[in-house]
Coordinates of C-alpha atoms and ligand atoms in Angstrom, one line a residue:
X225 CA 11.3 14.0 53.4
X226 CA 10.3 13.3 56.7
X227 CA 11.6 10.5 58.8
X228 CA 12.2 9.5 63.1
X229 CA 14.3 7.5 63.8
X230 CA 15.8 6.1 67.3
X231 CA 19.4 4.6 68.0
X232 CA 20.7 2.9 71.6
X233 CA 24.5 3.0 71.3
X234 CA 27.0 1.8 74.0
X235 CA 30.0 3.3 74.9
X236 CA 32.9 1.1 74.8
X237 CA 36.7 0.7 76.6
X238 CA 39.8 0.6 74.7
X239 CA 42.0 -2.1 76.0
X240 CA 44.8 -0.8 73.4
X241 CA 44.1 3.0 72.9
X242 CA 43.9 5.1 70.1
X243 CA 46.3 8.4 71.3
X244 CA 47.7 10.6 68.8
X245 CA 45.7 11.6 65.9
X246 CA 48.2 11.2 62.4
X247 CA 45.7 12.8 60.3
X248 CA 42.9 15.4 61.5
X249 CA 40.8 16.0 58.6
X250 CA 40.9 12.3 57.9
X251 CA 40.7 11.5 61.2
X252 CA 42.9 8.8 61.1
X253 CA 45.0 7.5 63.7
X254 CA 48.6 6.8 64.2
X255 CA 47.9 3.3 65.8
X256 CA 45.2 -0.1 65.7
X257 CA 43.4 0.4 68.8
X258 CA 41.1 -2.9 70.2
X259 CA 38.0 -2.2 72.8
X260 CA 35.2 -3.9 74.1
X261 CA 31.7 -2.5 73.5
X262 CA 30.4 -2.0 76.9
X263 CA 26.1 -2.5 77.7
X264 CA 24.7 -0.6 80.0
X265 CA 26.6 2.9 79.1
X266 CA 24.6 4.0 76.4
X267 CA 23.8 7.1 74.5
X268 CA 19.8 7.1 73.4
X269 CA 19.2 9.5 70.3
X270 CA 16.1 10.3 68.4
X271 CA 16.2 12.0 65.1
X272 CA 13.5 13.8 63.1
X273 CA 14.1 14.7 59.6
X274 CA 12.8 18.5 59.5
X275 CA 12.4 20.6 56.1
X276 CA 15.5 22.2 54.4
X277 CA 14.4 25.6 55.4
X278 CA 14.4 24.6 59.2
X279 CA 17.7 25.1 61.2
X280 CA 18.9 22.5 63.5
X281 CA 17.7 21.7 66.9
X282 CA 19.6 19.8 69.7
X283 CA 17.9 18.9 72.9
X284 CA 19.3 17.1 75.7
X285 CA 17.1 14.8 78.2
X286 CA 18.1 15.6 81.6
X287 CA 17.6 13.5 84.8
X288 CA 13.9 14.9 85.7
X289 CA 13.0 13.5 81.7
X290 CA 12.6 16.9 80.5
X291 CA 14.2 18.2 77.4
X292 CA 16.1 21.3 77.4
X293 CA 17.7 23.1 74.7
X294 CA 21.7 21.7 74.5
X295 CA 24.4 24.0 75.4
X296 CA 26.3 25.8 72.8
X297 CA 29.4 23.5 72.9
X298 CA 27.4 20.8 73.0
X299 CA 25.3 21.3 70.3
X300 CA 27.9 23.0 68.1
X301 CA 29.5 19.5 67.9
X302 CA 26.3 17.8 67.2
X303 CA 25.8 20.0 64.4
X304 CA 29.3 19.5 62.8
X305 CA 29.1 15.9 62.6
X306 CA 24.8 16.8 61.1
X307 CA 26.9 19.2 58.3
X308 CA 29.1 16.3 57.2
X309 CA 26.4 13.3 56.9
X310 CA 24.2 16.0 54.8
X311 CA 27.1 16.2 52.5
X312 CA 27.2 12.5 52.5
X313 CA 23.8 12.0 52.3
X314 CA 23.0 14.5 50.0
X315 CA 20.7 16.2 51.5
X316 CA 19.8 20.0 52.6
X317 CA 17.1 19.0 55.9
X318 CA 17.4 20.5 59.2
X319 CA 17.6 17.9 61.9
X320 CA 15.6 17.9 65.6
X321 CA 17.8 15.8 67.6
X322 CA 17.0 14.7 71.6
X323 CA 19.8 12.6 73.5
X324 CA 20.4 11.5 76.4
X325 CA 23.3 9.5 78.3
X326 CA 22.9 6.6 80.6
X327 CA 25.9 7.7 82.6
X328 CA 27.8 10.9 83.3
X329 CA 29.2 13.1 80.0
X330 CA 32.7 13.9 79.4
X331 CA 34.0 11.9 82.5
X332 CA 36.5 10.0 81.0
X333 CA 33.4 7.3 79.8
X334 CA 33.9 8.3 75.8
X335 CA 30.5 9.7 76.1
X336 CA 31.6 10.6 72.7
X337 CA 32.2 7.5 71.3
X338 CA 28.7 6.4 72.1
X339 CA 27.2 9.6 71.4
X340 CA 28.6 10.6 67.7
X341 CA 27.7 6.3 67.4
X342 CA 24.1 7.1 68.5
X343 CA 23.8 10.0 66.9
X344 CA 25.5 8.8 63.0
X345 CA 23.3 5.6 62.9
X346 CA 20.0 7.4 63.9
X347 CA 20.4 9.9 61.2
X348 CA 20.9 7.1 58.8
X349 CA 18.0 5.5 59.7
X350 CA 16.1 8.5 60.0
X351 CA 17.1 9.3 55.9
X352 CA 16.0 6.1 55.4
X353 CA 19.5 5.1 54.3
X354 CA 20.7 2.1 55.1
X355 CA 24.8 1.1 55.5
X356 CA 27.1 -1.3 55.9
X357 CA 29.0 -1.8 59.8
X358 CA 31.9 -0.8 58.0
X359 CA 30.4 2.5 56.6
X360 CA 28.7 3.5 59.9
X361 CA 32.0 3.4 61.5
X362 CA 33.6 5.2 59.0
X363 CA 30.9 7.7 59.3
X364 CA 30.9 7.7 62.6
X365 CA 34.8 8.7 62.8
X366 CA 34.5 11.5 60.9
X367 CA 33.0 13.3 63.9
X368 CA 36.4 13.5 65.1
X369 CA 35.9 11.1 68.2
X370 CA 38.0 8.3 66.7
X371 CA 36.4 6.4 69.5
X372 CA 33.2 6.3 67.7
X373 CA 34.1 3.8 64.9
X374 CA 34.6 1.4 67.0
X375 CA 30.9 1.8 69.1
X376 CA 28.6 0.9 65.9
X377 CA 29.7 -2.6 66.9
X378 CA 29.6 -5.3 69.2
X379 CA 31.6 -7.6 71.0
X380 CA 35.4 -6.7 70.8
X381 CA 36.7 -4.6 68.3
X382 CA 39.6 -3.7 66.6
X383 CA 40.0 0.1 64.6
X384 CA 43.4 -0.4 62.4
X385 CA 46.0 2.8 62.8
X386 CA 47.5 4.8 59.2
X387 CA 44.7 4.1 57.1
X388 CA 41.0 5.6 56.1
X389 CA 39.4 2.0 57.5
X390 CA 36.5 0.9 59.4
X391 CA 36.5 -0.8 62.6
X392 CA 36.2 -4.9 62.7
X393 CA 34.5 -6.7 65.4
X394 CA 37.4 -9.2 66.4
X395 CA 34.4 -11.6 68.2
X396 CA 31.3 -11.2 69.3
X397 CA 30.2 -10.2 73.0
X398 CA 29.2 -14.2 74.1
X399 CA 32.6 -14.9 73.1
X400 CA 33.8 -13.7 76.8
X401 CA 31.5 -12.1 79.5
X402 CA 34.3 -9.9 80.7
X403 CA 32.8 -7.4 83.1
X404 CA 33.6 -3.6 83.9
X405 CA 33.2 -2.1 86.8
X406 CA 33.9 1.7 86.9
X407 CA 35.1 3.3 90.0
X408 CA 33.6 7.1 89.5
X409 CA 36.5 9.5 91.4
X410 CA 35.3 12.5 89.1
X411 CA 32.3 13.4 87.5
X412 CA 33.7 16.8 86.1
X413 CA 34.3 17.1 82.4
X414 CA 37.9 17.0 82.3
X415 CA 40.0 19.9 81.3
X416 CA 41.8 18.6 78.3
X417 CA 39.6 16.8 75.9
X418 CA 41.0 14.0 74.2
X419 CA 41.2 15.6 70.8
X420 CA 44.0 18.2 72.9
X421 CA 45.3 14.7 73.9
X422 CA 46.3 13.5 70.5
X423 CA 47.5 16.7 69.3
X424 CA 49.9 17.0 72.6
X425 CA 51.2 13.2 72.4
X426 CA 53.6 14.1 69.9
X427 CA 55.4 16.2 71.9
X428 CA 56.0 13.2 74.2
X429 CA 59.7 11.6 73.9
X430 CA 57.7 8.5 74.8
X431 CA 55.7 8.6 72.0
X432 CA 57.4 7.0 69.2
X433 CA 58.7 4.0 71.8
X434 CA 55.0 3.3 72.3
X435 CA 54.4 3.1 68.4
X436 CA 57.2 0.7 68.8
X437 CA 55.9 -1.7 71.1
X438 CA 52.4 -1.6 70.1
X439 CA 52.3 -4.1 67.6
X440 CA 53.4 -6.6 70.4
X441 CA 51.4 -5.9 72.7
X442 CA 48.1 -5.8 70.3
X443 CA 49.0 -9.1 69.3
X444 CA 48.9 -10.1 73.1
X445 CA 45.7 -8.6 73.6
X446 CA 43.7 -9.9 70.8
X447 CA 45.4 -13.6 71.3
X448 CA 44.2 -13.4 75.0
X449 CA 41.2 -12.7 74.0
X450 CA 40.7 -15.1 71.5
X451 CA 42.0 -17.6 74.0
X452 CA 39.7 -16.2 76.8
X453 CA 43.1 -15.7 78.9
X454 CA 43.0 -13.4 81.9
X455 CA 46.3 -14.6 83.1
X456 CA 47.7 -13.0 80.0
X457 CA 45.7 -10.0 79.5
X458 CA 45.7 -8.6 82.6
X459 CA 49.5 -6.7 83.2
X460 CA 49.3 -6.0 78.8
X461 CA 45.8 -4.2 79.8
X462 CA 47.6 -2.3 82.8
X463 CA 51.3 -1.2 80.8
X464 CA 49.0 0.1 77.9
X465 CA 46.9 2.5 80.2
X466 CA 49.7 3.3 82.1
X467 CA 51.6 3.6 79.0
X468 CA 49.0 6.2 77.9
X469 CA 49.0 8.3 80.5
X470 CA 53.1 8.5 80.6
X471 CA 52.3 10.1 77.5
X472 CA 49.9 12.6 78.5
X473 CA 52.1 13.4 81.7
X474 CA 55.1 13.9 79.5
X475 CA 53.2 15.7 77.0
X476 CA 53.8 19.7 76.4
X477 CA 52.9 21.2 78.2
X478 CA 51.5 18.3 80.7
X479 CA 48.1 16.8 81.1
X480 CA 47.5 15.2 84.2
X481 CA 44.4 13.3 84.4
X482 CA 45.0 11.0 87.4
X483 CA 43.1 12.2 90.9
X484 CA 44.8 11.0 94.2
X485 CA 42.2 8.5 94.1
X486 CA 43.1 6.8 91.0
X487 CA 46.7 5.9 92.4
X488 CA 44.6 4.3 95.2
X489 CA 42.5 2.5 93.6
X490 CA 45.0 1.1 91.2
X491 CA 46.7 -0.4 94.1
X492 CA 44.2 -1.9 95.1
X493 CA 43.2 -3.7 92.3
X494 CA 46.7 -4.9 92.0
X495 CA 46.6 -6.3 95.0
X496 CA 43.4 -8.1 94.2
X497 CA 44.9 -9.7 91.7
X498 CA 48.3 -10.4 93.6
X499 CA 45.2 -12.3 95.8
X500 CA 44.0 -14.7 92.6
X501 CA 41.8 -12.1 91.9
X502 CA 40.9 -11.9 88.1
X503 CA 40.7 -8.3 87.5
X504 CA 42.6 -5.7 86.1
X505 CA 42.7 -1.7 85.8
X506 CA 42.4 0.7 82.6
X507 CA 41.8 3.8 82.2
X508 CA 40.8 6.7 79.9
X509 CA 41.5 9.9 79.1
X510 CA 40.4 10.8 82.7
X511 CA 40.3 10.2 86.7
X512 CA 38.1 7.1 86.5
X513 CA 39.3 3.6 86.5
X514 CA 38.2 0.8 84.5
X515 CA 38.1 -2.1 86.9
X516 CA 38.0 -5.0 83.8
X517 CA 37.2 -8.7 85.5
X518 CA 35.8 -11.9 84.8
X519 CA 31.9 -12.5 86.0
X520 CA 33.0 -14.7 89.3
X521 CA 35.1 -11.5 90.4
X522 CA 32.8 -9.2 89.7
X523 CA 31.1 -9.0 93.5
X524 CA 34.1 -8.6 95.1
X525 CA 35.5 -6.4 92.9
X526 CA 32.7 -4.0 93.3
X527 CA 32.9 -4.6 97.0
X528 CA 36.8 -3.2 97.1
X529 CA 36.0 -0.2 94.9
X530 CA 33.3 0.6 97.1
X531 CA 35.3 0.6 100.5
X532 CA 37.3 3.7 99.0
X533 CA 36.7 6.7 100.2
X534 CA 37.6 8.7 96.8
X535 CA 35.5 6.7 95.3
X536 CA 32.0 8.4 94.9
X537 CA 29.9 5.7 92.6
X538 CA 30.5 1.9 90.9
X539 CA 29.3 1.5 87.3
X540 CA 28.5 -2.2 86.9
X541 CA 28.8 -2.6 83.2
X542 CA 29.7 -5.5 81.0
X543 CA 30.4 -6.6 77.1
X544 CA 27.8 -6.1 74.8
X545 CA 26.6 -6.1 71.4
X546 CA 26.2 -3.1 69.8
X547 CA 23.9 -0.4 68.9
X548 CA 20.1 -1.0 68.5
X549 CA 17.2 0.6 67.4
X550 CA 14.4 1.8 69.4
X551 CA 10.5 3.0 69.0
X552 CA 11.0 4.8 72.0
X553 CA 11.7 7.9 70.6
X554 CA 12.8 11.2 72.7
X555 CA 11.0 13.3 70.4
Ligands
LIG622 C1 41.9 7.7 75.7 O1 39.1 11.2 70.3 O2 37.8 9.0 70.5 O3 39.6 7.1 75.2 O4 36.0 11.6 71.6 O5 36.8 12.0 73.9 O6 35.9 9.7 73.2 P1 36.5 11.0 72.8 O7 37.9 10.6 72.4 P2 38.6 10.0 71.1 O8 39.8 9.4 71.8 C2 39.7 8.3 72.7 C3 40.9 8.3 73.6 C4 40.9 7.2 74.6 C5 41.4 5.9 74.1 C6 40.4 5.1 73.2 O9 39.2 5.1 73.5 O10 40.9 4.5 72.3

């Protein structure tokens, strides 16, 4: 069988994050994590069905728009997640796959999410299979970038903890035109990947008293957003990313993924929003800070992150809705 197929998938932000993995072959997670599908952070990738002789080949688009052979790491991955949909799928093909990001890899911008989302639905289509949300996201996890499940969708969405689901979409993207503006202080891929992350938070004392609280404070979340609330999401945003990272600090051995520059610029958007400001500040599993505001604050939001000297680029990205697919193939 032959088949090309394209996918556009978006990366998205966890507002409550998944962090600590309960079951690794499963991939299931020990808590409900909710994000919102972000826009313009996208992961474009083409996939060609090739014969079931023919290996797999992974090439990556770089910024001239040529296509060079992945690295090893990289493609390795890729080729893990081809294995498992060819056992789902039934099927013995080799796969050519391009890709290419929209915005730097490994930077603490779940260029995996969006990339194992790209990547899942494209070979789908590519099979000329078609699935459910439900079973793209579940797909989609199995990579083993939990993050994944929850980028096959739109709007905001919620991945439930301790058990083999899919993700939901809570509501859809026009529901709230929540912006994101991301203060780049690091464009290096960070030293502990994420996966290292969830194994580690269990040796956190903290970690259990998270699990504790979550289930409050996801309930906060999802009602703010439900009642388009800033007033109330913003500090819940702030004590779960901060939250995350207590973990990760007290972790063993440590992680640290803050620069000096994230302390600054999570100052300052405290003070914004001491000043009326809506915005507030989360953060992934790295240096960079999620700057998360309504559309009016967005110019002056962007306008403060830029005055800091750490801060070496602003991402202007925004809620959107979900993967789509494209003739414009990379192949
Ligand atoms: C901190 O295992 O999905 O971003 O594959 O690196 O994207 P990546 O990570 P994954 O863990 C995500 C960790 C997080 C929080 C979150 O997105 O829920």
């Amino acid at each position: 069988m032959t088949g090309k197929a394209t996918v556009v998938a978006p990366s998205n932000i966890a507002l409550i994050k998944y962090w600590g993995t309960l079951d690794i072959d499963k991939m299931l997670p020990y808590n409900t994590s909710l994000s919102m599908t972000l826009s313009c952070c996208t992961t474009t990738t083409t996939v060609e069905v090739l014969d079931e002789s023919d290996l797999d080949q992974v090439l990556v688009r770089t910024e001239a728009g040529e296509l060079e052979v992945a690295g090893d790491r990289f493609a390795s991955g890729v080729s893990a997640q081809l294995d498992r949909l060819r056992r789902w799928a039934g099927s013995g093909s080799g796969f050519r796959v391009g890709t290419m990001n929209s915005f730097p890899m490994g930077a603490g911008l779940a260029s995996s999410a969006s990339g194992f989302a790209a990547l899942t639905l494209a070979v789908v289509a590519a099979l000329g299979r078609e699935v459910s949300q439900a079973e793209a996201s579940i797909l989609a996890r199995y990579s083993g970038s939990g993050s994944a499940a929850r980028s096959v969708m739109g709007g905001y969405v919620e991945w439930p903890g301790r058990e083999d689901g899919s993700a939901t979409e809570l509501v859809r993207a026009e529901h709230w035109d929540l912006r994101d503006v991301v203060a780049i202080l690091d464009e290096r891929v960070k030293e502990v990947s994420s996966r290292e992350g969830h194994r580690r938070a269990l040796t956190s004392p903290y970690f259990e008293h998270r699990l504790r609280l979550l289930p409050e404070r996801l309930n906060r979340v999802r009602q703010a957003i439900l009642d388009r609330d800033f007033g109330a999401l913003a500090p819940v945003v702030e004590e779960e990313a901060l939250d995350l990272h207590l973990i990760a600090m007290s972790s063993r051995p440590p992680i640290f993924y803050w620069q000096p520059g994230t302390l600054r610029v999570l100052e300052l958007i405290r003070g914004m929003r001491a000043d009326g400001v809506e915005v507030c500040a989360t953060m992934d599993a790295g240096a960079n800070v999620h700057a998360i505001c309504t559309a009016d604050a967005e110019e002056a939001v962007v306008g403060a992150l830029e005055s800091v000297p750490e801060v070496q680029s602003v991402i202007l990205d925004r809620v959107g809705e979900g993967p789509e697919s494209s003739d414009e193939h990379l192949l």
